[in-house]
Amino acid sequence: MAVGRPSNYKSEYAEQAYKFCLLGATDARLGEFFSVSEQTINAWKASHPQFLESIKRGKEIADAEIAHALYHRAKGYSHPAVKIFNNQGEIIKEEYTEHYPPDTGAAMAWLKNRQHKDWRDKQEVDLSIKEMPEIVIKRADPRV
């Protein structure tokens, strides 16, 4: 005999969750979207494998695309483009190459995430003293 309320999960939620995760949704945002708690989202993931897989797939694709874009922005890139002009009613199209220089902010974001031990802002320094050396004071003149 089942305990608790019946789930209000619907099979179409898997596709909706996938699409929402492509937009960067977290589990908490999924809960808001479906008008349930984050705990309910976790329960749905445990009891509906298709729902879990759709969330994983959406998050992985979104993260990969953003990582790809961040990588290209960090190192700079070029792409073909077209400028369109109107010269006294005559439309003129001119092809050219658009250049985007490397972006230091994107490069730092990439490095901080990929090599966080070397590139993080906060450096940890161990200032603890392992042993206190014995200090001996000798006086040159014993009368002093």
Tab-separated table of N, CA and C in Angstrom:
chain	number	residue	atom	x	y	z
A	1	MET	N	0.838	-1.180	0.000
A	1	MET	CA	0.000	0.000	0.000
A	1	MET	C	0.883	1.244	0.000
A	2	ALA	N	0.640	2.162	-0.925
A	2	ALA	CA	1.431	3.385	-1.050
A	2	ALA	C	1.073	4.350	0.069
A	3	VAL	N	2.100	5.050	0.532
A	3	VAL	CA	1.908	6.007	1.607
A	3	VAL	C	2.058	7.413	1.041
A	4	GLY	N	1.275	8.356	1.514
A	4	GLY	CA	1.397	9.750	1.083
A	4	GLY	C	0.511	10.055	-0.108
A	5	ARG	N	0.604	11.311	-0.543
A	5	ARG	CA	-0.193	11.759	-1.676
A	5	ARG	C	0.308	11.138	-2.976
A	6	PRO	N	-0.582	10.931	-3.937
A	6	PRO	CA	-0.118	10.457	-5.237
A	6	PRO	C	0.673	11.578	-5.936
A	7	SER	N	1.665	11.197	-6.729
A	7	SER	CA	2.503	12.164	-7.426
A	7	SER	C	1.702	12.861	-8.520
A	8	ASN	N	1.954	14.139	-8.700
A	8	ASN	CA	1.289	14.851	-9.790
A	8	ASN	C	2.222	14.959	-10.999
A	9	TYR	N	3.218	14.065	-11.078
A	9	TYR	CA	4.152	14.017	-12.204
A	9	TYR	C	3.410	13.598	-13.467
A	10	LYS	N	3.759	14.248	-14.580
A	10	LYS	CA	3.205	13.900	-15.888
A	10	LYS	C	4.360	13.597	-16.831
A	11	SER	N	4.178	12.666	-17.753
A	11	SER	CA	5.257	12.235	-18.643
A	11	SER	C	5.819	13.376	-19.494
A	12	GLU	N	5.007	14.358	-19.825
A	12	GLU	CA	5.493	15.483	-20.639
A	12	GLU	C	6.467	16.391	-19.872
A	13	TYR	N	6.557	16.214	-18.556
A	13	TYR	CA	7.495	17.012	-17.755
A	13	TYR	C	8.948	16.746	-18.143
A	14	ALA	N	9.246	15.537	-18.618
A	14	ALA	CA	10.626	15.211	-18.991
A	14	ALA	C	11.106	16.136	-20.104
A	15	GLU	N	10.297	16.301	-21.148
A	15	GLU	CA	10.676	17.181	-22.266
A	15	GLU	C	10.727	18.642	-21.827
A	16	GLN	N	9.795	19.059	-21.000
A	16	GLN	CA	9.791	20.438	-20.498
A	16	GLN	C	11.028	20.707	-19.646
A	17	ALA	N	11.390	19.746	-18.802
A	17	ALA	CA	12.570	19.896	-17.950
A	17	ALA	C	13.829	19.974	-18.808
A	18	TYR	N	13.910	19.142	-19.838
A	18	TYR	CA	15.050	19.158	-20.755
A	18	TYR	C	15.219	20.561	-21.353
A	19	LYS	N	14.154	21.100	-21.900
A	19	LYS	CA	14.218	22.416	-22.549
A	19	LYS	C	14.559	23.511	-21.546
A	20	PHE	N	13.997	23.419	-20.353
A	20	PHE	CA	14.263	24.445	-19.329
A	20	PHE	C	15.714	24.358	-18.849
A	21	CYS	N	16.251	23.138	-18.761
A	21	CYS	CA	17.653	22.974	-18.359
A	21	CYS	C	18.600	23.508	-19.433
A	22	LEU	N	18.200	23.451	-20.700
A	22	LEU	CA	19.007	24.059	-21.762
A	22	LEU	C	19.153	25.566	-21.541
A	23	LEU	N	18.202	26.143	-20.848
A	23	LEU	CA	18.240	27.583	-20.541
A	23	LEU	C	19.012	27.867	-19.255
A	24	GLY	N	19.523	26.818	-18.616
A	24	GLY	CA	20.335	27.006	-17.415
A	24	GLY	C	19.599	26.788	-16.106
A	25	ALA	N	18.438	26.164	-16.160
A	25	ALA	CA	17.651	25.967	-14.940
A	25	ALA	C	18.345	25.033	-13.951
A	26	THR	N	18.247	25.379	-12.683
A	26	THR	CA	18.705	24.521	-11.589
A	26	THR	C	17.507	23.692	-11.116
A	27	ASP	N	17.765	22.739	-10.229
A	27	ASP	CA	16.656	21.948	-9.681
A	27	ASP	C	15.668	22.834	-8.924
A	28	ALA	N	16.174	23.834	-8.229
A	28	ALA	CA	15.287	24.752	-7.501
A	28	ALA	C	14.379	25.499	-8.480
A	29	ARG	N	14.939	25.943	-9.614
A	29	ARG	CA	14.127	26.649	-10.631
A	29	ARG	C	13.131	25.698	-11.286
A	30	LEU	N	13.530	24.427	-11.472
A	30	LEU	CA	12.583	23.448	-12.002
A	30	LEU	C	11.396	23.314	-11.060
A	31	GLY	N	11.683	23.284	-9.750
A	31	GLY	CA	10.604	23.208	-8.771
A	31	GLY	C	9.647	24.384	-8.899
A	32	GLU	N	10.201	25.583	-9.051
A	32	GLU	CA	9.352	26.767	-9.236
A	32	GLU	C	8.524	26.641	-10.510
A	33	PHE	N	9.168	26.173	-11.585
A	33	PHE	CA	8.488	26.033	-12.877
A	33	PHE	C	7.309	25.069	-12.782
A	34	PHE	N	7.511	23.937	-12.112
A	34	PHE	CA	6.454	22.932	-11.982
A	34	PHE	C	5.575	23.151	-10.747
A	35	SER	N	5.823	24.228	-10.001
A	35	SER	CA	5.056	24.567	-8.797
A	35	SER	C	5.131	23.467	-7.740
A	36	VAL	N	6.346	22.936	-7.558
A	36	VAL	CA	6.591	21.928	-6.517
A	36	VAL	C	7.886	22.300	-5.806
A	37	SER	N	8.193	21.597	-4.740
A	37	SER	CA	9.436	21.856	-4.016
A	37	SER	C	10.613	21.178	-4.721
A	38	GLU	N	11.810	21.599	-4.348
A	38	GLU	CA	13.009	20.951	-4.885
A	38	GLU	C	13.059	19.489	-4.445
A	39	GLN	N	12.553	19.194	-3.251
A	39	GLN	CA	12.503	17.807	-2.774
A	39	GLN	C	11.621	16.956	-3.690
A	40	THR	N	10.537	17.535	-4.186
A	40	THR	CA	9.665	16.809	-5.112
A	40	THR	C	10.386	16.548	-6.422
A	41	ILE	N	11.150	17.523	-6.907
A	41	ILE	CA	11.949	17.323	-8.123
A	41	ILE	C	12.899	16.147	-7.910
A	42	ASN	N	13.546	16.100	-6.742
A	42	ASN	CA	14.460	14.993	-6.436
A	42	ASN	C	13.720	13.656	-6.379
A	43	ALA	N	12.522	13.659	-5.833
A	43	ALA	CA	11.724	12.427	-5.775
A	43	ALA	C	11.325	11.985	-7.184
A	44	TRP	N	10.959	12.937	-8.031
A	44	TRP	CA	10.619	12.606	-9.418
A	44	TRP	C	11.834	12.027	-10.145
A	45	LYS	N	13.008	12.592	-9.883
A	45	LYS	CA	14.224	12.075	-10.523
A	45	LYS	C	14.475	10.636	-10.080
A	46	ALA	N	14.206	10.330	-8.820
A	46	ALA	CA	14.430	8.979	-8.293
A	46	ALA	C	13.421	7.982	-8.846
A	47	SER	N	12.189	8.413	-9.063
A	47	SER	CA	11.146	7.467	-9.476
A	47	SER	C	10.818	7.491	-10.972
A	48	HIS	N	11.377	8.438	-11.715
A	48	HIS	CA	11.099	8.542	-13.156
A	48	HIS	C	12.429	8.699	-13.912
A	49	PRO	N	13.039	7.595	-14.315
A	49	PRO	CA	14.358	7.651	-14.969
A	49	PRO	C	14.401	8.563	-16.195
A	50	GLN	N	13.322	8.624	-16.959
A	50	GLN	CA	13.305	9.483	-18.149
A	50	GLN	C	13.414	10.960	-17.734
A	51	PHE	N	12.783	11.322	-16.641
A	51	PHE	CA	12.850	12.699	-16.131
A	51	PHE	C	14.287	13.022	-15.720
A	52	LEU	N	14.915	12.108	-14.979
A	52	LEU	CA	16.302	12.303	-14.559
A	52	LEU	C	17.223	12.456	-15.764
A	53	GLU	N	17.096	11.584	-16.754
A	53	GLU	CA	17.952	11.630	-17.941
A	53	GLU	C	17.745	12.911	-18.737
A	54	SER	N	16.517	13.395	-18.820
A	54	SER	CA	16.256	14.629	-19.566
A	54	SER	C	16.913	15.827	-18.877
A	55	ILE	N	16.896	15.836	-17.562
A	55	ILE	CA	17.545	16.920	-16.810
A	55	ILE	C	19.059	16.863	-17.011
A	56	LYS	N	19.637	15.668	-16.881
A	56	LYS	CA	21.080	15.511	-17.074
A	56	LYS	C	21.493	15.960	-18.471
A	57	ARG	N	20.743	15.499	-19.477
A	57	ARG	CA	21.065	15.804	-20.866
A	57	ARG	C	20.973	17.311	-21.118
A	58	GLY	N	19.935	17.942	-20.626
A	58	GLY	CA	19.768	19.382	-20.815
A	58	GLY	C	20.873	20.184	-20.145
A	59	LYS	N	21.230	19.803	-18.931
A	59	LYS	CA	22.283	20.524	-18.205
A	59	LYS	C	23.640	20.318	-18.865
A	60	GLU	N	23.930	19.090	-19.317
A	60	GLU	CA	25.221	18.808	-19.955
A	60	GLU	C	25.364	19.582	-21.257
A	61	ILE	N	24.323	19.617	-22.070
A	61	ILE	CA	24.382	20.340	-23.344
A	61	ILE	C	24.552	21.833	-23.095
A	62	ALA	N	23.777	22.382	-22.167
A	62	ALA	CA	23.874	23.809	-21.865
A	62	ALA	C	25.265	24.160	-21.357
A	63	ASP	N	25.798	23.363	-20.423
A	63	ASP	CA	27.132	23.632	-19.875
A	63	ASP	C	28.198	23.521	-20.955
A	64	ALA	N	28.078	22.534	-21.833
A	64	ALA	CA	29.065	22.349	-22.899
A	64	ALA	C	29.043	23.520	-23.881
A	65	GLU	N	27.859	23.990	-24.240
A	65	GLU	CA	27.769	25.113	-25.179
A	65	GLU	C	28.324	26.392	-24.573
A	66	ILE	N	28.045	26.631	-23.304
A	66	ILE	CA	28.566	27.827	-22.643
A	66	ILE	C	30.086	27.720	-22.496
A	67	ALA	N	30.582	26.548	-22.140
A	67	ALA	CA	32.029	26.357	-22.030
A	67	ALA	C	32.693	26.603	-23.379
A	68	HIS	N	32.079	26.128	-24.451
A	68	HIS	CA	32.604	26.332	-25.799
A	68	HIS	C	32.651	27.830	-26.141
A	69	ALA	N	31.565	28.532	-25.855
A	69	ALA	CA	31.513	29.972	-26.140
A	69	ALA	C	32.518	30.738	-25.283
A	70	LEU	N	32.621	30.377	-24.014
A	70	LEU	CA	33.564	31.044	-23.115
A	70	LEU	C	34.995	30.813	-23.578
A	71	TYR	N	35.294	29.594	-24.007
A	71	TYR	CA	36.627	29.264	-24.505
A	71	TYR	C	36.977	30.150	-25.707
A	72	HIS	N	36.073	30.244	-26.679
A	72	HIS	CA	36.343	31.060	-27.869
A	72	HIS	C	36.451	32.541	-27.525
A	73	ARG	N	35.641	33.003	-26.597
A	73	ARG	CA	35.717	34.413	-26.192
A	73	ARG	C	37.034	34.674	-25.471
A	74	ALA	N	37.493	33.724	-24.674
A	74	ALA	CA	38.741	33.889	-23.927
A	74	ALA	C	39.944	33.977	-24.859
A	75	LYS	N	39.966	33.184	-25.920
A	75	LYS	CA	41.135	33.181	-26.803
A	75	LYS	C	40.978	34.106	-28.003
A	76	GLY	N	39.785	34.652	-28.211
A	76	GLY	CA	39.536	35.507	-29.368
A	76	GLY	C	39.186	34.649	-30.574
A	77	TYR	N	38.442	35.238	-31.505
A	77	TYR	CA	38.054	34.485	-32.689
A	77	TYR	C	37.620	35.430	-33.795
A	78	SER	N	37.463	34.887	-34.986
A	78	SER	CA	37.008	35.630	-36.163
A	78	SER	C	35.930	34.817	-36.858
A	79	HIS	N	35.039	35.517	-37.573
A	79	HIS	CA	34.024	34.818	-38.364
A	79	HIS	C	33.602	35.689	-39.537
A	80	PRO	N	33.138	35.062	-40.621
A	80	PRO	CA	32.672	35.848	-41.768
A	80	PRO	C	31.388	36.590	-41.409
A	81	ALA	N	31.239	37.790	-41.952
A	81	ALA	CA	30.054	38.602	-41.692
A	81	ALA	C	29.723	39.395	-42.954
A	82	VAL	N	28.557	40.037	-42.962
A	82	VAL	CA	28.114	40.833	-44.104
A	82	VAL	C	27.593	42.165	-43.579
A	83	LYS	N	28.057	43.268	-44.179
A	83	LYS	CA	27.500	44.598	-43.883
A	83	LYS	C	26.559	44.933	-45.028
A	84	ILE	N	25.438	45.526	-44.678
A	84	ILE	CA	24.448	45.900	-45.683
A	84	ILE	C	24.317	47.420	-45.664
A	85	PHE	N	24.467	48.027	-46.845
A	85	PHE	CA	24.390	49.485	-46.985
A	85	PHE	C	23.247	49.837	-47.921
A	86	ASN	N	22.706	51.024	-47.748
A	86	ASN	CA	21.702	51.571	-48.654
A	86	ASN	C	22.311	52.805	-49.297
A	87	ASN	N	22.621	52.704	-50.571
A	87	ASN	CA	23.219	53.825	-51.297
A	87	ASN	C	22.187	54.372	-52.268
A	88	GLN	N	21.419	55.373	-51.848
A	88	GLN	CA	20.369	56.018	-52.649
A	88	GLN	C	19.401	54.985	-53.222
A	89	GLY	N	18.946	54.092	-52.363
A	89	GLY	CA	17.964	53.085	-52.750
A	89	GLY	C	18.567	51.787	-53.246
A	90	GLU	N	19.861	51.775	-53.530
A	90	GLU	CA	20.516	50.552	-53.985
A	90	GLU	C	21.094	49.829	-52.769
A	91	ILE	N	20.726	48.572	-52.600
A	91	ILE	CA	21.220	47.770	-51.479
A	91	ILE	C	22.575	47.189	-51.869
A	92	ILE	N	23.570	47.444	-51.031
A	92	ILE	CA	24.923	46.938	-51.262
A	92	ILE	C	25.292	46.032	-50.099
A	93	LYS	N	25.738	44.819	-50.418
A	93	LYS	CA	26.193	43.868	-49.403
A	93	LYS	C	27.698	43.720	-49.538
A	94	GLU	N	28.395	43.894	-48.425
A	94	GLU	CA	29.853	43.783	-48.411
A	94	GLU	C	30.265	42.731	-47.394
A	95	GLU	N	30.942	41.687	-47.863
A	95	GLU	CA	31.416	40.638	-46.975
A	95	GLU	C	32.739	41.062	-46.355
A	96	TYR	N	32.936	40.686	-45.111
A	96	TYR	CA	34.179	40.988	-44.400
A	96	TYR	C	34.359	39.970	-43.277
A	97	THR	N	35.481	40.047	-42.585
A	97	THR	CA	35.747	39.159	-41.456
A	97	THR	C	35.660	39.967	-40.168
A	98	GLU	N	34.787	39.542	-39.286
A	98	GLU	CA	34.614	40.192	-37.977
A	98	GLU	C	35.612	39.571	-37.011
A	99	HIS	N	36.380	40.408	-36.314
A	99	HIS	CA	37.379	39.932	-35.363
A	99	HIS	C	36.961	40.286	-33.939
A	100	TYR	N	37.117	39.338	-33.039
A	100	TYR	CA	36.889	39.562	-31.616
A	100	TYR	C	38.193	39.244	-30.891
A	101	PRO	N	38.793	40.244	-30.242
A	101	PRO	CA	40.068	39.984	-29.561
A	101	PRO	C	39.851	39.117	-28.326
A	102	PRO	N	40.931	38.509	-27.811
A	102	PRO	CA	40.801	37.739	-26.573
A	102	PRO	C	40.257	38.612	-25.447
A	103	ASP	N	39.454	38.027	-24.596
A	103	ASP	CA	38.833	38.737	-23.480
A	103	ASP	C	39.447	38.223	-22.183
A	104	THR	N	40.134	39.112	-21.451
A	104	THR	CA	40.817	38.679	-20.232
A	104	THR	C	39.836	38.201	-19.163
A	105	GLY	N	38.666	38.804	-19.080
A	105	GLY	CA	37.674	38.349	-18.095
A	105	GLY	C	37.220	36.931	-18.375
A	106	ALA	N	36.981	36.627	-19.643
A	106	ALA	CA	36.577	35.264	-20.010
A	106	ALA	C	37.725	34.293	-19.766
A	107	ALA	N	38.951	34.721	-20.068
A	107	ALA	CA	40.116	33.857	-19.838
A	107	ALA	C	40.271	33.546	-18.350
A	108	MET	N	40.112	34.559	-17.499
A	108	MET	CA	40.225	34.342	-16.056
A	108	MET	C	39.114	33.429	-15.550
A	109	ALA	N	37.896	33.621	-16.042
A	109	ALA	CA	36.792	32.749	-15.629
A	109	ALA	C	37.099	31.307	-16.014
A	110	TRP	N	37.624	31.109	-17.217
A	110	TRP	CA	37.970	29.768	-17.676
A	110	TRP	C	39.043	29.155	-16.775
A	111	LEU	N	40.121	29.908	-16.540
A	111	LEU	CA	41.225	29.384	-15.742
A	111	LEU	C	40.821	29.131	-14.290
A	112	LYS	N	40.023	30.023	-13.712
A	112	LYS	CA	39.591	29.837	-12.322
A	112	LYS	C	38.744	28.580	-12.167
A	113	ASN	N	37.980	28.239	-13.191
A	113	ASN	CA	37.150	27.042	-13.114
A	113	ASN	C	37.905	25.778	-13.487
A	114	ARG	N	38.810	25.866	-14.433
A	114	ARG	CA	39.519	24.682	-14.907
A	114	ARG	C	40.771	24.371	-14.090
A	115	GLN	N	41.434	25.414	-13.578
A	115	GLN	CA	42.665	25.227	-12.799
A	115	GLN	C	42.569	26.066	-11.527
A	116	HIS	N	41.522	25.809	-10.755
A	116	HIS	CA	41.219	26.670	-9.608
A	116	HIS	C	42.325	26.708	-8.564
A	117	LYS	N	43.121	25.675	-8.431
A	117	LYS	CA	44.195	25.704	-7.434
A	117	LYS	C	45.256	26.743	-7.788
A	118	ASP	N	45.496	26.935	-9.076
A	118	ASP	CA	46.525	27.870	-9.524
A	118	ASP	C	46.000	29.281	-9.770
A	119	TRP	N	44.702	29.428	-10.062
A	119	TRP	CA	44.186	30.713	-10.521
A	119	TRP	C	43.114	31.341	-9.637
A	120	ARG	N	42.811	30.763	-8.504
A	120	ARG	CA	41.765	31.352	-7.665
A	120	ARG	C	42.254	32.650	-7.038
A	121	ASP	N	41.311	33.505	-6.655
A	121	ASP	CA	41.639	34.797	-6.059
A	121	ASP	C	42.217	34.630	-4.662
A	122	LYS	N	41.678	33.704	-3.904
A	122	LYS	CA	42.102	33.511	-2.511
A	122	LYS	C	43.207	32.474	-2.465
A	123	GLN	N	44.335	32.845	-1.962
A	123	GLN	CA	45.444	31.920	-1.782
A	123	GLN	C	45.515	31.549	-0.304
A	124	GLU	N	45.690	30.273	-0.018
A	124	GLU	CA	45.805	29.825	1.364
A	124	GLU	C	47.277	29.651	1.719
A	125	VAL	N	47.660	30.242	2.822
A	125	VAL	CA	49.034	30.158	3.287
A	125	VAL	C	49.016	29.564	4.685
A	126	ASP	N	49.815	28.541	4.901
A	126	ASP	CA	49.887	27.886	6.208
A	126	ASP	C	50.894	28.636	7.073
A	127	LEU	N	50.403	29.316	8.089
A	127	LEU	CA	51.266	30.091	8.984
A	127	LEU	C	51.430	29.425	10.341
A	128	SER	N	51.021	28.202	10.452
A	128	SER	CA	51.141	27.529	11.743
A	128	SER	C	52.611	27.206	12.027
A	129	ILE	N	52.942	27.217	13.305
A	129	ILE	CA	54.298	26.918	13.742
A	129	ILE	C	54.314	25.477	14.228
A	130	LYS	N	55.156	24.676	13.623
A	130	LYS	CA	55.202	23.255	13.956
A	130	LYS	C	55.901	23.022	15.292
A	131	GLU	N	57.084	23.605	15.478
A	131	GLU	CA	57.833	23.472	16.728
A	131	GLU	C	58.458	24.808	17.072
A	132	MET	N	58.463	25.099	18.314
A	132	MET	CA	59.150	26.311	18.768
A	132	MET	C	60.592	25.941	19.093
A	133	PRO	N	61.562	26.548	18.429
A	133	PRO	CA	62.952	26.237	18.773
A	133	PRO	C	63.294	26.804	20.146
A	134	GLU	N	64.151	26.106	20.843
A	134	GLU	CA	64.568	26.574	22.159
A	134	GLU	C	65.548	27.726	21.960
A	135	ILE	N	65.262	28.802	22.628
A	135	ILE	CA	66.120	29.978	22.506
A	135	ILE	C	67.005	30.074	23.749
A	136	VAL	N	68.289	30.114	23.512
A	136	VAL	CA	69.252	30.220	24.609
A	136	VAL	C	69.945	31.566	24.467
A	137	ILE	N	69.891	32.347	25.544
A	137	ILE	CA	70.545	33.654	25.524
A	137	ILE	C	71.820	33.550	26.346
A	138	LYS	N	72.927	33.841	25.715
A	138	LYS	CA	74.214	33.821	26.400
A	138	LYS	C	74.707	35.256	26.484
A	139	ARG	N	75.153	35.585	27.633
A	139	ARG	CA	75.686	36.929	27.838
A	139	ARG	C	77.192	36.876	27.715
A	140	ALA	N	77.698	37.856	27.069
A	140	ALA	CA	79.147	37.923	26.892
A	140	ALA	C	79.850	38.162	28.207
A	141	ASP	N	79.333	39.022	29.067
A	141	ASP	CA	79.971	39.363	30.358
A	141	ASP	C	79.056	38.859	31.462
A	142	PRO	N	79.476	37.877	32.248
A	142	PRO	CA	78.607	37.313	33.272
A	142	PRO	C	78.284	38.297	34.380
A	143	ARG	N	78.989	39.412	34.483
A	143	ARG	CA	78.703	40.392	35.536
A	143	ARG	C	77.499	41.256	35.168
A	144	VAL	N	77.035	41.201	33.957
A	144	VAL	CA	75.947	42.095	33.547
A	144	VAL	C	74.615	41.488	33.786
